[in-house]
mmCIF file of C-alpha atoms in Angstrom:
data_model
loop_
_atom_site.group_PDB
_atom_site.id
_atom_site.type_symbol
_atom_site.label_atom_id
_atom_site.label_comp_id
_atom_site.label_asym_id
_atom_site.label_seq_id
_atom_site.Cartn_x
_atom_site.Cartn_y
_atom_site.Cartn_z
ATOM 1 C CA MET A 1 0.000 0.000 0.000
ATOM 2 C CA ILE A 2 1.359 3.407 -0.929
ATOM 3 C CA ARG A 3 1.539 5.844 1.958
ATOM 4 C CA GLU A 4 -0.147 8.779 0.278
ATOM 5 C CA ASP A 5 0.604 11.095 3.157
ATOM 6 C CA PHE A 6 4.314 10.363 3.285
ATOM 7 C CA LEU A 7 6.255 13.556 4.001
ATOM 8 C CA THR A 8 3.182 15.747 3.630
ATOM 9 C CA ASP A 9 1.949 18.269 6.185
ATOM 10 C CA GLU A 10 -0.478 15.593 7.424
ATOM 11 C CA PHE A 11 2.371 13.141 7.902
ATOM 12 C CA PHE A 12 4.326 15.518 10.114
ATOM 13 C CA MET A 13 1.231 16.745 11.932
ATOM 14 C CA LYS A 14 0.597 13.134 12.928
ATOM 15 C CA GLN A 15 3.999 13.201 14.612
ATOM 16 C CA ALA A 16 2.949 16.325 16.496
ATOM 17 C CA LEU A 17 -0.299 14.574 17.478
ATOM 18 C CA GLN A 18 1.744 11.687 18.887
ATOM 19 C CA GLU A 19 3.525 14.243 21.060
ATOM 20 C CA ALA A 20 0.162 15.684 22.148
ATOM 21 C CA GLN A 21 -0.911 12.176 23.148
ATOM 22 C CA LYS A 22 2.196 11.883 25.338
ATOM 23 C CA ALA A 23 1.158 15.101 27.098
ATOM 24 C CA PHE A 24 -2.373 13.719 27.528
ATOM 25 C CA ASP A 25 -0.981 10.562 29.086
ATOM 26 C CA LYS A 26 0.901 12.716 31.624
ATOM 27 C CA ASP A 27 -2.232 14.675 32.506
ATOM 28 C CA GLU A 28 -0.866 17.731 30.724
ATOM 29 C CA VAL A 29 -2.941 19.920 28.393
ATOM 30 C CA PRO A 30 -2.424 17.865 25.222
ATOM 31 C CA VAL A 31 -0.395 19.957 22.804
ATOM 32 C CA GLY A 32 2.483 18.572 20.777
ATOM 33 C CA ALA A 33 4.951 19.974 18.275
ATOM 34 C CA VAL A 34 7.700 18.855 15.926
ATOM 35 C CA ILE A 35 10.170 20.823 13.851
ATOM 36 C CA VAL A 36 11.136 19.602 10.410
ATOM 37 C CA ALA A 37 14.165 20.504 8.305
ATOM 38 C CA ASN A 38 14.963 18.895 4.963
ATOM 39 C CA GLN A 39 11.917 16.621 5.300
ATOM 40 C CA THR A 40 13.259 15.238 8.577
ATOM 41 C CA VAL A 41 11.973 15.691 12.119
ATOM 42 C CA ILE A 42 14.838 17.342 13.998
ATOM 43 C CA ALA A 43 13.012 18.100 17.266
ATOM 44 C CA ARG A 44 9.859 17.021 19.079
ATOM 45 C CA ALA A 45 8.237 18.165 22.291
ATOM 46 C CA HIS A 46 4.985 18.262 24.199
ATOM 47 C CA ASN A 47 3.521 20.530 26.804
ATOM 48 C CA LEU A 48 5.120 19.994 30.224
ATOM 49 C CA THR A 49 3.892 22.986 32.224
ATOM 50 C CA GLU A 50 2.562 20.846 35.085
ATOM 51 C CA THR A 51 5.392 18.328 35.162
ATOM 52 C CA LEU A 52 8.051 21.033 35.143
ATOM 53 C CA ASN A 53 5.939 23.474 37.147
ATOM 54 C CA ASP A 54 6.826 26.107 34.566
ATOM 55 C CA VAL A 55 4.468 28.257 32.505
ATOM 56 C CA THR A 56 7.140 28.626 29.831
ATOM 57 C CA ALA A 57 7.267 24.868 29.105
ATOM 58 C CA HIS A 58 4.856 24.955 26.176
ATOM 59 C CA ALA A 59 5.517 22.457 23.396
ATOM 60 C CA GLU A 60 6.512 25.227 21.003
ATOM 61 C CA MET A 61 9.087 26.783 23.340
ATOM 62 C CA GLN A 62 10.767 23.471 24.006
ATOM 63 C CA VAL A 63 10.788 22.399 20.380
ATOM 64 C CA ILE A 64 12.392 25.694 19.319
ATOM 65 C CA THR A 65 15.149 25.215 21.909
ATOM 66 C CA ALA A 66 15.654 21.601 20.836
ATOM 67 C CA ALA A 67 15.761 22.436 17.119
ATOM 68 C CA ALA A 68 18.271 25.237 17.686
ATOM 69 C CA ASN A 69 20.418 22.845 19.707
ATOM 70 C CA HIS A 70 20.237 20.291 16.912
ATOM 71 C CA LEU A 71 21.136 22.784 14.198
ATOM 72 C CA GLY A 72 23.660 24.787 16.176
ATOM 73 C CA SER A 73 21.777 27.877 15.039
ATOM 74 C CA LYS A 74 19.324 30.147 16.815
ATOM 75 C CA TYR A 75 17.469 30.814 13.581
ATOM 76 C CA LEU A 76 15.017 28.412 12.013
ATOM 77 C CA ASN A 77 14.443 30.072 8.645
ATOM 78 C CA ASP A 78 14.550 26.804 6.746
ATOM 79 C CA CYS A 79 12.403 24.897 9.225
ATOM 80 C CA THR A 80 8.714 24.104 9.584
ATOM 81 C CA MET A 81 7.009 23.794 12.942
ATOM 82 C CA TYR A 82 3.981 21.508 13.174
ATOM 83 C CA VAL A 83 1.961 22.173 16.312
ATOM 84 C CA THR A 84 -1.419 20.680 17.171
ATOM 85 C CA LEU A 85 -2.866 23.913 18.610
ATOM 86 C CA GLU A 86 -2.599 27.542 17.529
ATOM 87 C CA PRO A 87 0.302 29.105 19.468
ATOM 88 C CA CYS A 88 -0.306 31.604 22.276
ATOM 89 C CA PRO A 89 1.266 35.082 22.164
ATOM 90 C CA MET A 90 4.322 33.885 24.141
ATOM 91 C CA CYS A 91 5.018 31.130 21.632
ATOM 92 C CA ALA A 92 4.241 33.391 18.670
ATOM 93 C CA GLY A 93 6.820 35.801 20.094
ATOM 94 C CA ALA A 94 9.387 32.998 20.267
ATOM 95 C CA ILE A 95 8.529 31.954 16.702
ATOM 96 C CA PHE A 96 9.162 35.554 15.672
ATOM 97 C CA TRP A 97 12.614 35.595 17.247
ATOM 98 C CA ALA A 98 13.458 32.230 15.649
ATOM 99 C CA GLN A 99 12.470 33.612 12.223
ATOM 100 C CA LEU A 100 10.683 30.333 11.563
ATOM 101 C CA GLY A 101 10.201 29.600 7.870
ATOM 102 C CA LYS A 102 6.792 27.935 8.065
ATOM 103 C CA LEU A 103 4.235 27.373 10.798
ATOM 104 C CA VAL A 104 1.547 24.706 10.457
ATOM 105 C CA PHE A 105 -1.002 24.420 13.222
ATOM 106 C CA GLY A 106 -4.006 22.180 13.788
ATOM 107 C CA ALA A 107 -6.828 23.468 15.983
ATOM 108 C CA SER A 108 -7.457 27.165 16.490
ATOM 109 C CA ASP A 109 -7.412 28.390 20.098
ATOM 110 C CA PRO A 110 -10.474 30.550 20.666
ATOM 111 C CA LYS A 111 -9.199 31.692 24.067
ATOM 112 C CA ARG A 112 -5.479 32.371 23.816
ATOM 113 C CA GLY A 113 -4.558 31.975 20.157
ATOM 114 C CA TYR A 114 -2.140 34.598 18.886
ATOM 115 C CA GLU A 115 -4.363 35.342 15.912
ATOM 116 C CA LEU A 116 -7.013 36.752 18.260
ATOM 117 C CA LEU A 117 -4.808 39.774 18.899
ATOM 118 C CA PRO A 118 -5.133 42.803 16.653
ATOM 119 C CA ALA A 119 -1.383 42.741 16.065
ATOM 120 C CA GLU A 120 1.104 40.890 13.899
ATOM 121 C CA LEU A 121 3.209 38.820 16.278
ATOM 122 C CA LEU A 122 4.954 36.593 13.742
ATOM 123 C CA HIS A 123 7.843 37.493 11.491
ATOM 124 C CA PRO A 124 6.543 38.742 8.131
ATOM 125 C CA ARG A 125 8.473 35.979 6.342
ATOM 126 C CA THR A 126 6.876 33.125 8.288
ATOM 127 C CA GLN A 127 4.310 31.298 6.159
ATOM 128 C CA VAL A 128 1.286 30.081 8.124
ATOM 129 C CA TYR A 129 -1.038 27.137 7.408
ATOM 130 C CA ARG A 130 -4.024 26.383 9.636
ATOM 131 C CA GLY A 131 -6.442 23.561 10.298
ATOM 132 C CA ILE A 132 -4.211 20.574 9.411
ATOM 133 C CA LEU A 133 -5.742 17.562 11.220
ATOM 134 C CA ASN A 134 -7.514 20.031 13.488
ATOM 135 C CA HIS A 135 -10.281 17.574 14.385
ATOM 136 C CA GLN A 136 -7.848 15.106 15.948
ATOM 137 C CA ALA A 137 -6.214 17.885 17.982
ATOM 138 C CA GLU A 138 -9.607 19.207 19.097
ATOM 139 C CA SER A 139 -10.851 15.743 20.098
ATOM 140 C CA LEU A 140 -7.846 15.212 22.321
ATOM 141 C CA LEU A 141 -8.243 18.633 23.955
ATOM 142 C CA LYS A 142 -11.990 18.118 24.493
ATOM 143 C CA GLU A 143 -11.427 14.722 26.041
ATOM 144 C CA PHE A 144 -8.789 16.217 28.353
ATOM 145 C CA PHE A 145 -10.981 19.060 29.582
ATOM 146 C CA LYS A 146 -14.010 16.764 29.923
ATOM 147 C CA ARG A 147 -12.020 14.614 32.344
ATOM 148 C CA LYS A 148 -10.921 17.697 34.277
ATOM 149 C CA ARG A 149 -14.511 18.781 34.946
ATOM 150 C CA MET B 1 25.006 56.713 56.015
ATOM 151 C CA ILE B 2 21.410 55.622 55.714
ATOM 152 C CA ARG B 3 20.667 53.615 52.569
ATOM 153 C CA GLU B 4 17.613 55.520 51.426
ATOM 154 C CA ASP B 5 16.916 53.128 48.622
ATOM 155 C CA PHE B 6 16.923 50.003 50.769
ATOM 156 C CA LEU B 7 14.203 47.622 49.588
ATOM 157 C CA THR B 8 12.751 50.170 47.201
ATOM 158 C CA ASP B 9 12.107 49.639 43.495
ATOM 159 C CA GLU B 10 15.444 51.330 42.823
ATOM 160 C CA PHE B 11 17.227 48.932 45.168
ATOM 161 C CA PHE B 12 15.921 45.885 43.352
ATOM 162 C CA MET B 13 16.389 47.436 39.923
ATOM 163 C CA LYS B 14 20.059 47.835 40.787
ATOM 164 C CA GLN B 15 20.177 44.073 41.250
ATOM 165 C CA ALA B 16 18.650 43.661 37.797
ATOM 166 C CA LEU B 17 21.248 46.086 36.414
ATOM 167 C CA GLN B 18 24.000 43.935 37.933
ATOM 168 C CA GLU B 19 22.562 41.030 35.964
ATOM 169 C CA ALA B 20 22.510 43.157 32.806
ATOM 170 C CA GLN B 21 26.188 43.931 33.393
ATOM 171 C CA LYS B 22 26.918 40.174 33.538
ATOM 172 C CA ALA B 23 25.248 39.802 30.132
ATOM 173 C CA PHE B 24 27.308 42.733 28.816
ATOM 174 C CA ASP B 25 30.500 41.082 30.047
ATOM 175 C CA LYS B 26 29.556 37.925 28.084
ATOM 176 C CA ASP B 27 28.940 39.924 24.902
ATOM 177 C CA GLU B 28 25.188 39.355 25.238
ATOM 178 C CA VAL B 29 22.583 42.083 24.708
ATOM 179 C CA PRO B 30 22.677 43.516 28.243
ATOM 180 C CA VAL B 31 19.317 42.819 29.850
ATOM 181 C CA GLY B 32 18.931 41.574 33.412
ATOM 182 C CA ALA B 33 16.035 40.631 35.650
ATOM 183 C CA VAL B 34 15.322 39.638 39.233
ATOM 184 C CA ILE B 35 12.134 38.402 40.874
ATOM 185 C CA VAL B 36 11.297 39.494 44.391
ATOM 186 C CA ALA B 37 8.905 37.920 46.891
ATOM 187 C CA ASN B 38 8.474 39.168 50.450
ATOM 188 C CA GLN B 39 11.153 41.794 49.900
ATOM 189 C CA THR B 40 13.696 39.120 48.988
ATOM 190 C CA VAL B 41 15.300 38.331 45.642
ATOM 191 C CA ILE B 42 14.269 34.740 44.866
ATOM 192 C CA ALA B 43 15.586 34.527 41.296
ATOM 193 C CA ARG B 44 18.001 36.375 39.043
ATOM 194 C CA ALA B 45 18.930 35.959 35.398
ATOM 195 C CA HIS B 46 20.418 37.712 32.412
ATOM 196 C CA ASN B 47 20.049 37.365 28.709
ATOM 197 C CA LEU B 48 21.879 34.290 27.367
ATOM 198 C CA THR B 49 20.565 33.967 23.822
ATOM 199 C CA GLU B 50 24.035 33.845 22.276
ATOM 200 C CA THR B 51 25.684 31.684 24.923
ATOM 201 C CA LEU B 52 22.860 29.151 24.839
ATOM 202 C CA ASN B 53 22.191 29.621 21.146
ATOM 203 C CA ASP B 54 18.504 29.917 21.999
ATOM 204 C CA VAL B 55 16.130 32.753 21.175
ATOM 205 C CA THR B 56 13.974 31.850 24.170
ATOM 206 C CA ALA B 57 16.781 32.516 26.686
ATOM 207 C CA HIS B 58 15.746 36.076 27.489
ATOM 208 C CA ALA B 59 16.360 37.221 31.072
ATOM 209 C CA GLU B 60 12.625 37.310 31.808
ATOM 210 C CA MET B 61 11.972 33.756 30.620
ATOM 211 C CA GLN B 62 14.790 32.353 32.697
ATOM 212 C CA VAL B 63 13.901 34.327 35.790
ATOM 213 C CA ILE B 64 10.269 33.156 35.627
ATOM 214 C CA THR B 65 11.422 29.529 35.414
ATOM 215 C CA ALA B 66 13.863 30.040 38.289
ATOM 216 C CA ALA B 67 11.312 31.784 40.526
ATOM 217 C CA ALA B 68 8.713 29.063 39.912
ATOM 218 C CA ASN B 69 11.327 26.456 40.790
ATOM 219 C CA HIS B 70 12.160 28.320 43.972
ATOM 220 C CA LEU B 71 8.534 28.700 45.039
ATOM 221 C CA GLY B 72 7.311 25.318 43.853
ATOM 222 C CA SER B 73 4.489 27.173 42.124
ATOM 223 C CA LYS B 74 3.910 28.084 38.490
ATOM 224 C CA TYR B 75 2.126 31.258 39.482
ATOM 225 C CA LEU B 76 3.864 34.424 40.611
ATOM 226 C CA ASN B 77 0.901 36.468 41.843
ATOM 227 C CA ASP B 78 2.735 37.727 44.910
ATOM 228 C CA CYS B 79 5.980 38.465 43.110
ATOM 229 C CA THR B 80 7.537 41.490 41.450
ATOM 230 C CA MET B 81 9.794 41.244 38.411
ATOM 231 C CA TYR B 82 12.421 43.936 37.932
ATOM 232 C CA VAL B 83 13.791 43.946 34.410
ATOM 233 C CA THR B 84 16.129 46.525 32.911
ATOM 234 C CA LEU B 85 14.386 46.662 29.514
ATOM 235 C CA GLU B 86 10.715 46.597 28.543
ATOM 236 C CA PRO B 87 9.782 42.963 27.796
ATOM 237 C CA CYS B 88 9.168 41.770 24.248
ATOM 238 C CA PRO B 89 5.855 40.104 23.295
ATOM 239 C CA MET B 90 7.251 36.617 24.042
ATOM 240 C CA CYS B 91 8.218 37.620 27.550
ATOM 241 C CA ALA B 92 4.990 39.563 28.081
ATOM 242 C CA GLY B 93 3.139 36.384 27.110
ATOM 243 C CA ALA B 94 5.111 34.419 29.697
ATOM 244 C CA ILE B 95 4.417 37.111 32.312
ATOM 245 C CA PHE B 96 0.731 36.712 31.486
ATOM 246 C CA TRP B 97 0.810 32.957 32.066
ATOM 247 C CA ALA B 98 2.711 33.422 35.337
ATOM 248 C CA GLN B 99 0.057 35.903 36.520
ATOM 249 C CA LEU B 100 2.847 38.114 37.797
ATOM 250 C CA GLY B 101 1.745 40.516 40.522
ATOM 251 C CA LYS B 102 3.907 43.481 39.574
ATOM 252 C CA LEU B 103 6.229 44.316 36.699
ATOM 253 C CA VAL B 104 8.836 47.058 36.989
ATOM 254 C CA PHE B 105 10.921 47.825 33.944
ATOM 255 C CA GLY B 106 13.676 50.320 33.222
ATOM 256 C CA ALA B 107 14.209 51.413 29.636
ATOM 257 C CA SER B 108 11.445 51.303 27.061
ATOM 258 C CA ASP B 109 12.164 49.264 23.930
ATOM 259 C CA PRO B 110 11.177 51.332 20.907
ATOM 260 C CA LYS B 111 11.664 48.361 18.565
ATOM 261 C CA ARG B 112 10.254 45.260 20.223
ATOM 262 C CA GLY B 113 8.589 46.410 23.441
ATOM 263 C CA TYR B 114 5.272 44.719 24.159
ATOM 264 C CA GLU B 115 3.604 48.086 24.752
ATOM 265 C CA LEU B 116 4.074 48.957 21.084
ATOM 266 C CA LEU B 117 1.408 46.436 20.160
ATOM 267 C CA PRO B 118 -2.215 47.549 20.020
ATOM 268 C CA ALA B 119 -3.167 44.670 22.300
ATOM 269 C CA GLU B 120 -3.130 43.897 25.999
ATOM 270 C CA LEU B 121 -0.607 41.098 26.442
ATOM 271 C CA LEU B 122 -0.287 41.173 30.226
ATOM 272 C CA HIS B 123 -2.716 39.784 32.766
ATOM 273 C CA PRO B 124 -5.189 42.496 33.828
ATOM 274 C CA ARG B 125 -4.096 42.097 37.457
ATOM 275 C CA THR B 126 -0.413 42.750 36.771
ATOM 276 C CA GLN B 127 0.597 46.226 37.941
ATOM 277 C CA VAL B 128 3.171 47.908 35.715
ATOM 278 C CA TYR B 129 5.754 50.569 36.593
ATOM 279 C CA ARG B 130 8.072 52.023 33.964
ATOM 280 C CA GLY B 131 11.259 54.048 33.768
ATOM 281 C CA ILE B 132 12.941 52.931 37.011
ATOM 282 C CA LEU B 133 16.680 53.620 36.545
ATOM 283 C CA ASN B 134 16.036 53.684 32.815
ATOM 284 C CA HIS B 135 19.093 55.833 32.094
ATOM 285 C CA GLN B 136 21.475 53.223 33.492
ATOM 286 C CA ALA B 137 19.812 50.492 31.427
ATOM 287 C CA GLU B 138 19.900 52.650 28.298
ATOM 288 C CA SER B 139 23.562 53.559 28.777
ATOM 289 C CA LEU B 140 24.529 49.909 28.978
ATOM 290 C CA LEU B 141 22.498 49.026 25.869
ATOM 291 C CA LYS B 142 23.916 51.976 23.911
ATOM 292 C CA GLU B 143 27.467 51.064 24.878
ATOM 293 C CA PHE B 144 26.814 47.465 23.781
ATOM 294 C CA PHE B 145 25.433 48.382 20.375
ATOM 295 C CA LYS B 146 28.146 51.013 19.836
ATOM 296 C CA ARG B 147 30.763 48.283 20.248
ATOM 297 C CA LYS B 148 28.920 46.057 17.813
ATOM 298 C CA ARG B 149 29.015 48.639 15.049
#
């Protein structure tokens, strides 16, 4: 059987969803992210704010740090970040500083998504794609918050 | 001689300026921060983006992580952050998540300060004070960028 989604945005977003599932399994808000360079995942992370007791430990922040470590470069111009949920302003600010080439996110965040703000937080050169496998990301988040109630 | 500035905003901002000087001495953009709880410095940090090769290693991000570690709490409602330069949107976003009680900054950042954005990035309960020892912070930044030219 031919893997039709091989090396597509959906393929890499599935990797981010696997990270989100790891967060879910740790009772963390389930958000996951990977960073891809040259069609290869070079960094992966999931939300660890509860485990690390640290509001800055969002998936995006960690994956940026990990990718920069991997590349030996602070700047991620030739990289794509796949993240299951729309970044918050903090993470959008980090994505700006990293000069990320391409951002692909799944579900929109109607409460704290960076696109809610009447301001451009990302670098003008960062391409943005939305809604990739958003239903899977939303299902995981809904299940998490249902259990919390 | 009576130390008139003992435990005032100026006293703690001087501690943040000492951190900024450490950054300067490492050839980092000189920004420093401390977090104070119950009139005591519980965390201190300076910008390390070059040393760590990590755009997220701003003084504010590190000092939030360190203060949360110290307190065993993600939230910094009863804390004050003193930072020598106005935070960027990334750091303002982190300050939001930490629900910081009070933010005191020195110099304004006319390029990437969070107050330039037409949006409220901080938590509504965070009190903000500006311009404390701003000239010292500005002098250090100007000297740094003069050397870079």
